[in-house]
């Protein structure tokens, strides 16, 4: 909502720039999409490595008492 309000202010102040931003935003989103996917993949791999690294400590700790 805040981004939309900023865009409306830009539309009032400089409408050609606001229209250019409206056209370029989806293109920029598509350009950055592969980097976001790589970020998810790297985060998953790091979580897997952390889980494997912590596995011996979790096994030696024993079952949780409830």
JSON list of C-alpha atoms in Angstrom, two decimals:
[
{"chain": "A", "resi": 1, "resn": "UNK", "atom": "CA", "xyz": [0.00, 0.00, 0.00]},
{"chain": "A", "resi": 2, "resn": "UNK", "atom": "CA", "xyz": [2.86, 2.34, 0.85]},
{"chain": "A", "resi": 3, "resn": "UNK", "atom": "CA", "xyz": [4.48, 1.68, -2.52]},
{"chain": "A", "resi": 4, "resn": "UNK", "atom": "CA", "xyz": [1.23, 2.50, -4.27]},
{"chain": "A", "resi": 5, "resn": "UNK", "atom": "CA", "xyz": [0.95, 5.80, -2.38]},
{"chain": "A", "resi": 6, "resn": "UNK", "atom": "CA", "xyz": [4.52, 6.66, -3.36]},
{"chain": "A", "resi": 7, "resn": "UNK", "atom": "CA", "xyz": [3.67, 5.88, -6.97]},
{"chain": "A", "resi": 8, "resn": "UNK", "atom": "CA", "xyz": [0.61, 8.14, -6.80]},
{"chain": "A", "resi": 9, "resn": "UNK", "atom": "CA", "xyz": [2.75, 10.98, -5.45]},
{"chain": "A", "resi": 10, "resn": "UNK", "atom": "CA", "xyz": [5.21, 10.38, -8.28]},
{"chain": "A", "resi": 11, "resn": "UNK", "atom": "CA", "xyz": [2.30, 10.39, -10.73]},
{"chain": "A", "resi": 12, "resn": "UNK", "atom": "CA", "xyz": [1.22, 13.81, -9.51]},
{"chain": "A", "resi": 13, "resn": "UNK", "atom": "CA", "xyz": [4.74, 15.25, -9.51]},
{"chain": "A", "resi": 14, "resn": "UNK", "atom": "CA", "xyz": [6.13, 13.73, -12.69]},
{"chain": "A", "resi": 15, "resn": "UNK", "atom": "CA", "xyz": [3.70, 11.57, -14.65]},
{"chain": "A", "resi": 16, "resn": "UNK", "atom": "CA", "xyz": [6.13, 10.46, -17.42]},
{"chain": "A", "resi": 17, "resn": "UNK", "atom": "CA", "xyz": [8.51, 9.04, -14.82]},
{"chain": "A", "resi": 18, "resn": "UNK", "atom": "CA", "xyz": [5.62, 7.31, -13.06]},
{"chain": "A", "resi": 19, "resn": "UNK", "atom": "CA", "xyz": [4.47, 5.68, -16.28]},
{"chain": "A", "resi": 20, "resn": "UNK", "atom": "CA", "xyz": [8.03, 4.60, -17.07]},
{"chain": "A", "resi": 21, "resn": "UNK", "atom": "CA", "xyz": [8.29, 3.04, -13.61]},
{"chain": "A", "resi": 22, "resn": "UNK", "atom": "CA", "xyz": [4.97, 1.28, -14.16]},
{"chain": "A", "resi": 23, "resn": "UNK", "atom": "CA", "xyz": [6.27, -0.26, -17.39]},
{"chain": "A", "resi": 24, "resn": "UNK", "atom": "CA", "xyz": [9.77, -1.14, -16.16]},
{"chain": "A", "resi": 25, "resn": "UNK", "atom": "CA", "xyz": [8.78, -2.70, -12.82]},
{"chain": "A", "resi": 26, "resn": "UNK", "atom": "CA", "xyz": [7.55, -6.04, -14.28]},
{"chain": "A", "resi": 27, "resn": "UNK", "atom": "CA", "xyz": [10.63, -6.25, -16.50]},
{"chain": "A", "resi": 28, "resn": "UNK", "atom": "CA", "xyz": [12.91, -5.68, -13.52]},
{"chain": "A", "resi": 29, "resn": "UNK", "atom": "CA", "xyz": [10.99, -8.30, -11.53]},
{"chain": "A", "resi": 30, "resn": "UNK", "atom": "CA", "xyz": [11.48, -10.84, -14.33]},
{"chain": "A", "resi": 31, "resn": "UNK", "atom": "CA", "xyz": [15.17, -9.97, -14.55]},
{"chain": "A", "resi": 32, "resn": "UNK", "atom": "CA", "xyz": [15.69, -10.51, -10.79]},
{"chain": "A", "resi": 33, "resn": "UNK", "atom": "CA", "xyz": [13.63, -13.73, -10.57]},
{"chain": "A", "resi": 34, "resn": "UNK", "atom": "CA", "xyz": [16.56, -16.12, -11.25]},
{"chain": "A", "resi": 35, "resn": "UNK", "atom": "CA", "xyz": [18.57, -14.52, -8.45]},
{"chain": "A", "resi": 36, "resn": "UNK", "atom": "CA", "xyz": [15.67, -15.06, -6.04]},
{"chain": "A", "resi": 37, "resn": "UNK", "atom": "CA", "xyz": [15.45, -18.73, -7.06]},
{"chain": "A", "resi": 38, "resn": "UNK", "atom": "CA", "xyz": [19.20, -19.15, -6.54]},
{"chain": "A", "resi": 39, "resn": "UNK", "atom": "CA", "xyz": [18.80, -17.56, -3.11]},
{"chain": "A", "resi": 40, "resn": "UNK", "atom": "CA", "xyz": [16.16, -20.11, -2.13]},
{"chain": "A", "resi": 41, "resn": "UNK", "atom": "CA", "xyz": [18.35, -22.96, -3.37]},
{"chain": "A", "resi": 42, "resn": "UNK", "atom": "CA", "xyz": [21.42, -21.74, -1.51]},
{"chain": "A", "resi": 43, "resn": "UNK", "atom": "CA", "xyz": [19.38, -21.26, 1.66]},
{"chain": "A", "resi": 44, "resn": "UNK", "atom": "CA", "xyz": [18.09, -24.82, 1.40]},
{"chain": "A", "resi": 45, "resn": "UNK", "atom": "CA", "xyz": [21.58, -26.23, 0.88]},
{"chain": "A", "resi": 46, "resn": "UNK", "atom": "CA", "xyz": [22.92, -24.29, 3.85]},
{"chain": "A", "resi": 47, "resn": "UNK", "atom": "CA", "xyz": [20.05, -25.54, 6.02]},
{"chain": "A", "resi": 48, "resn": "UNK", "atom": "CA", "xyz": [20.84, -29.10, 4.94]},
{"chain": "A", "resi": 49, "resn": "UNK", "atom": "CA", "xyz": [24.53, -28.69, 5.77]},
{"chain": "A", "resi": 50, "resn": "UNK", "atom": "CA", "xyz": [23.66, -27.19, 9.15]},
{"chain": "A", "resi": 51, "resn": "UNK", "atom": "CA", "xyz": [21.30, -30.10, 9.89]},
{"chain": "A", "resi": 52, "resn": "UNK", "atom": "CA", "xyz": [23.97, -32.64, 8.96]},
{"chain": "A", "resi": 53, "resn": "UNK", "atom": "CA", "xyz": [26.53, -30.80, 11.08]},
{"chain": "A", "resi": 54, "resn": "UNK", "atom": "CA", "xyz": [24.22, -30.79, 14.12]},
{"chain": "A", "resi": 55, "resn": "UNK", "atom": "CA", "xyz": [23.05, -34.39, 13.68]},
{"chain": "A", "resi": 56, "resn": "UNK", "atom": "CA", "xyz": [25.70, -36.03, 15.96]},
{"chain": "A", "resi": 57, "resn": "UNK", "atom": "CA", "xyz": [24.86, -33.66, 18.81]},
{"chain": "A", "resi": 58, "resn": "UNK", "atom": "CA", "xyz": [21.15, -34.38, 18.44]},
{"chain": "A", "resi": 59, "resn": "UNK", "atom": "CA", "xyz": [21.76, -38.12, 18.42]},
{"chain": "A", "resi": 60, "resn": "UNK", "atom": "CA", "xyz": [24.01, -37.99, 21.51]},
{"chain": "A", "resi": 61, "resn": "UNK", "atom": "CA", "xyz": [21.53, -35.81, 23.40]},
{"chain": "A", "resi": 62, "resn": "UNK", "atom": "CA", "xyz": [19.01, -38.64, 23.40]},
{"chain": "A", "resi": 63, "resn": "UNK", "atom": "CA", "xyz": [15.22, -38.59, 23.25]},
{"chain": "A", "resi": 64, "resn": "UNK", "atom": "CA", "xyz": [13.35, -35.57, 24.47]},
{"chain": "A", "resi": 65, "resn": "UNK", "atom": "CA", "xyz": [11.55, -36.07, 27.78]},
{"chain": "A", "resi": 66, "resn": "UNK", "atom": "CA", "xyz": [8.00, -34.79, 27.80]}
]
